[in-house]
mmCIF file of C-alpha atoms in Angstrom:
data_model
loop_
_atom_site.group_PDB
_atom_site.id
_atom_site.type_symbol
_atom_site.label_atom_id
_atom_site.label_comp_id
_atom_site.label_asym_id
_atom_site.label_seq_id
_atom_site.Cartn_x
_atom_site.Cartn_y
_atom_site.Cartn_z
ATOM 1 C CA UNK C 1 -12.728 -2.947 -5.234
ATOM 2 C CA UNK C 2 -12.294 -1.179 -8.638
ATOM 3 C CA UNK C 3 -10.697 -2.083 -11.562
ATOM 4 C CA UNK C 4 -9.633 -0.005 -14.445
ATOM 5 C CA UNK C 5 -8.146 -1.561 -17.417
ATOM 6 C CA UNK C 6 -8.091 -0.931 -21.194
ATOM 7 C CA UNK C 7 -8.477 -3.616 -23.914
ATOM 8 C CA UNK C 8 -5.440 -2.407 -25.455
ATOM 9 C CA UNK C 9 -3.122 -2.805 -22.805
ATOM 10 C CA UNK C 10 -0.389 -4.894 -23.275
ATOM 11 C CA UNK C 11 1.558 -4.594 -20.482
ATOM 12 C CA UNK C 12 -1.674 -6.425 -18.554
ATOM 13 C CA UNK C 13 -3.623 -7.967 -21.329
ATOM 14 C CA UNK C 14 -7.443 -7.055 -20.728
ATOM 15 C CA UNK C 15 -8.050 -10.763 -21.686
ATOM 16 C CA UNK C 16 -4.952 -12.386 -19.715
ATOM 17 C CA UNK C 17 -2.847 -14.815 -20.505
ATOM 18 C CA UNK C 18 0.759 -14.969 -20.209
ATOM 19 C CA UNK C 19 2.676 -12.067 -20.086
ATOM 20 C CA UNK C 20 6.001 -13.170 -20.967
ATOM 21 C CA UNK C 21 7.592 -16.682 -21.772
ATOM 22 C CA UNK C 22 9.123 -17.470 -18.100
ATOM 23 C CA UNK C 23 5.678 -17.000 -16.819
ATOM 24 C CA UNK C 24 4.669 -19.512 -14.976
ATOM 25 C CA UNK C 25 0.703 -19.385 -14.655
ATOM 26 C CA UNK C 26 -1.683 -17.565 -16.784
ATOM 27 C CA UNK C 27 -2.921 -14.033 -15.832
ATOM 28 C CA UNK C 28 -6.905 -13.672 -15.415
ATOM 29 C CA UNK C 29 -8.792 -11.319 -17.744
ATOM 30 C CA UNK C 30 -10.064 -8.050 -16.867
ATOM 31 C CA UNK C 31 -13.786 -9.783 -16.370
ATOM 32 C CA UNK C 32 -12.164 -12.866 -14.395
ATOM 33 C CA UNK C 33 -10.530 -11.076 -11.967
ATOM 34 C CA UNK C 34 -13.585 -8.630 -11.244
ATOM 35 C CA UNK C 35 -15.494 -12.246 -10.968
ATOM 36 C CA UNK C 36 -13.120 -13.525 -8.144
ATOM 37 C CA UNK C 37 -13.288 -10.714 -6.112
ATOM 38 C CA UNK C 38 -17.196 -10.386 -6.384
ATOM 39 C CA UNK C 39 -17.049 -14.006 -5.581
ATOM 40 C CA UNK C 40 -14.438 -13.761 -2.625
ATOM 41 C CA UNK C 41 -16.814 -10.534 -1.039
ATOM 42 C CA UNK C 42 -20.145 -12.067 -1.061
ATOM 43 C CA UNK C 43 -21.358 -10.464 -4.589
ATOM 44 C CA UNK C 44 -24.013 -12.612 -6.957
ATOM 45 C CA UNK C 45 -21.858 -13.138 -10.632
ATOM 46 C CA UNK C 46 -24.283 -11.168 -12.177
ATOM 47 C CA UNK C 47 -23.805 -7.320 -13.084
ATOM 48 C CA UNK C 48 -25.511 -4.101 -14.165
ATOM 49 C CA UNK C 49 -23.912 -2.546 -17.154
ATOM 50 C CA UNK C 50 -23.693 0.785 -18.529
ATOM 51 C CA UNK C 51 -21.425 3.242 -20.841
ATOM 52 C CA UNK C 52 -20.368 6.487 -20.012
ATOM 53 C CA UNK C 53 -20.499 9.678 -22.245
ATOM 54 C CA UNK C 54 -18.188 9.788 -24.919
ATOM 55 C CA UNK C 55 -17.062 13.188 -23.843
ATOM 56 C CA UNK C 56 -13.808 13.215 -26.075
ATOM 57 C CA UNK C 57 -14.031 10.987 -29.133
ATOM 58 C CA UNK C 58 -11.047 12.114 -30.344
ATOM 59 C CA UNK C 59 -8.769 9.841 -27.727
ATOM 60 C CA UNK C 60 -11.042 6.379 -29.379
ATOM 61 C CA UNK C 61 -12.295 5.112 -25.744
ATOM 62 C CA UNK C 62 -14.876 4.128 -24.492
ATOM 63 C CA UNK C 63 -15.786 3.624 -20.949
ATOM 64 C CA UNK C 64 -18.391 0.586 -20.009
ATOM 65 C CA UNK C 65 -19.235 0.181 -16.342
ATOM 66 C CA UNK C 66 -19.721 -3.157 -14.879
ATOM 67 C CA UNK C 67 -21.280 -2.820 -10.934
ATOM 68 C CA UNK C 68 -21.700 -6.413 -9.405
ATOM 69 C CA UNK C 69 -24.977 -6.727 -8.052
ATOM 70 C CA UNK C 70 -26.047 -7.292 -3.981
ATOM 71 C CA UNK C 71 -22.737 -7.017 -2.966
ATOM 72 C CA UNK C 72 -22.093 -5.999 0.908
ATOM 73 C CA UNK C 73 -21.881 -2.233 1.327
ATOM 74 C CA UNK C 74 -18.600 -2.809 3.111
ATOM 75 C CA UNK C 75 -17.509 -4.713 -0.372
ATOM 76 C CA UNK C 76 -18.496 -2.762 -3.636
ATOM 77 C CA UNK C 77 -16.756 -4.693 -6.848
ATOM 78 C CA UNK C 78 -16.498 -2.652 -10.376
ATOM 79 C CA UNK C 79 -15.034 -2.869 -13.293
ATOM 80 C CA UNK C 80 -14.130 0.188 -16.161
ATOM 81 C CA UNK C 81 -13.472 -1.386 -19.162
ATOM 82 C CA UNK C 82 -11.396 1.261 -21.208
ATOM 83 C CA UNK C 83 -12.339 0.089 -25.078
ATOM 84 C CA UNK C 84 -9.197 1.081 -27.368
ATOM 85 C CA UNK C 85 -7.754 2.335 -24.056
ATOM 86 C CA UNK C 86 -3.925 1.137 -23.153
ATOM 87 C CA UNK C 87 -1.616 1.321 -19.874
ATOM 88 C CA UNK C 88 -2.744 4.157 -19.046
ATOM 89 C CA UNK C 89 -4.176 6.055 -16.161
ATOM 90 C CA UNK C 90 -7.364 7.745 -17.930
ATOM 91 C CA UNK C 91 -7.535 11.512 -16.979
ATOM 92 C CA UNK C 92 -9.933 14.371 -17.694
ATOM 93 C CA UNK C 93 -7.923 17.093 -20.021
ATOM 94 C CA UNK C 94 -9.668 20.270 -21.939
ATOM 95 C CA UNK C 95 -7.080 20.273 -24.094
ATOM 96 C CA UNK C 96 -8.467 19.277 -27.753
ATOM 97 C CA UNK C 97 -4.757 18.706 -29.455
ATOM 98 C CA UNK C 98 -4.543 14.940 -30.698
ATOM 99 C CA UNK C 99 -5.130 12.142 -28.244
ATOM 100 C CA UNK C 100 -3.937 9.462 -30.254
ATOM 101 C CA UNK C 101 -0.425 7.549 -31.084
ATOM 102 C CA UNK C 102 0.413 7.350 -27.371
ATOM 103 C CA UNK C 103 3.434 5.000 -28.030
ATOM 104 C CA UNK C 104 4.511 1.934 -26.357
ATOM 105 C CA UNK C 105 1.312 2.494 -23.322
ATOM 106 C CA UNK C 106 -1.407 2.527 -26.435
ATOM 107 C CA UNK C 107 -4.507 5.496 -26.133
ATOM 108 C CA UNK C 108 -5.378 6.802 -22.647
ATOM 109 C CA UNK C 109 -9.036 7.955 -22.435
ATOM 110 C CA UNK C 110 -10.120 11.236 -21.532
ATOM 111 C CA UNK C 111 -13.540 10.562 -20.633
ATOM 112 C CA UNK C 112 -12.957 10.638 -17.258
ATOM 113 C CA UNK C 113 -10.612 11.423 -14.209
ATOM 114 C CA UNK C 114 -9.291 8.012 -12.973
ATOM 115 C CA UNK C 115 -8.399 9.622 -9.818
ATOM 116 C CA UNK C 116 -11.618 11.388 -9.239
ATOM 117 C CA UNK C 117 -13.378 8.116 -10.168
ATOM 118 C CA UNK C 118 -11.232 6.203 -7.420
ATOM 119 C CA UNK C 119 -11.936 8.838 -4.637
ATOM 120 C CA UNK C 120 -15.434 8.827 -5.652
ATOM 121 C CA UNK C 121 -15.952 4.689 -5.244
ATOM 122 C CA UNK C 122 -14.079 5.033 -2.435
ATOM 123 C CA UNK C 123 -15.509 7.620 -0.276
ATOM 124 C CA UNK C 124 -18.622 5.577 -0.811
ATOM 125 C CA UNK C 125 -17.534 2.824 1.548
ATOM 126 C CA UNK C 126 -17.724 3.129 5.076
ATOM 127 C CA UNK C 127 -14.651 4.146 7.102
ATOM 128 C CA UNK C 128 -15.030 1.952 9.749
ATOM 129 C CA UNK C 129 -14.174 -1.080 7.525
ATOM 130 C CA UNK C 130 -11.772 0.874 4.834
ATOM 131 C CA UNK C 131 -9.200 -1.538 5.749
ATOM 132 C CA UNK C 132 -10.404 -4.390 3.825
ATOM 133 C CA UNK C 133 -13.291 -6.943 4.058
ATOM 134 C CA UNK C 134 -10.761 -9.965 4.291
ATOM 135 C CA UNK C 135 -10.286 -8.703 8.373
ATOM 136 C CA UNK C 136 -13.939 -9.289 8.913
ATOM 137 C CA UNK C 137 -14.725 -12.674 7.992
#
């Protein structure tokens, strides 16, 4: 499973919470929901980090990479944590025109390709269990 979320988003807060006054239960953070999943597949709590390049400094992101460690190779858990990044899908643009004031969805990183990223986690799974881990147990 992969997560992508920035710590400026506040449609989904990156640190949870409750999103809106009728709410009825608290959201998880970012962190905690990465957590119960590696939990829920088999994964120990403990996890490698790492940053990726800053390849456009100009949008202020940055993009930390939290792998869960000995997870099954049927059940991969990660987390991108977008720093200064929004609701936003991050995507990999040449353009060099101003990344910033993006409105009501905050700054969307253009570090990296969020669909590339996806397809690339992905692909790494086997296909004979790409329908989910939950059918197995």
């Amino acid at each position: 499973m992969l997560f992508i979320h920035g710590t400026k988003d506040r449609t989904i807060p990156y640190n949870g919470g409750m999103i809106r006054s009728t709410a009825r239960e608290r959201l998880l953070s970012a962190p905690e929901h990465a957590l119960f999943w590696a939990r829920h597949n088999g994964c120990l709590d403990t996890f490698a980090k790492s940053e990726l390049p800053d390849v456009q400094p100009a949008d202020k992101t940055r993009i930390r990479v939290s792998t869960f460690q000995s997870c099954p190779t049927v059940a991969p858990i990660q987390l991108l944590t977008v720093e200064g990044g929004g609701h936003q899908s991050p995507i990999a643009e040449q353009n060099t025109g101003s990344k910033s004031g993006m409105g009501m969805l905050g700054n969307r990183s253009y570090d990296i390709d969020a669909t590339e990223t996806m397809w690339t986690f992905f692909n790494s799974v086997p296909p004979a269990v790409a329908g989910g881990v939950s059918e197995q147990k």
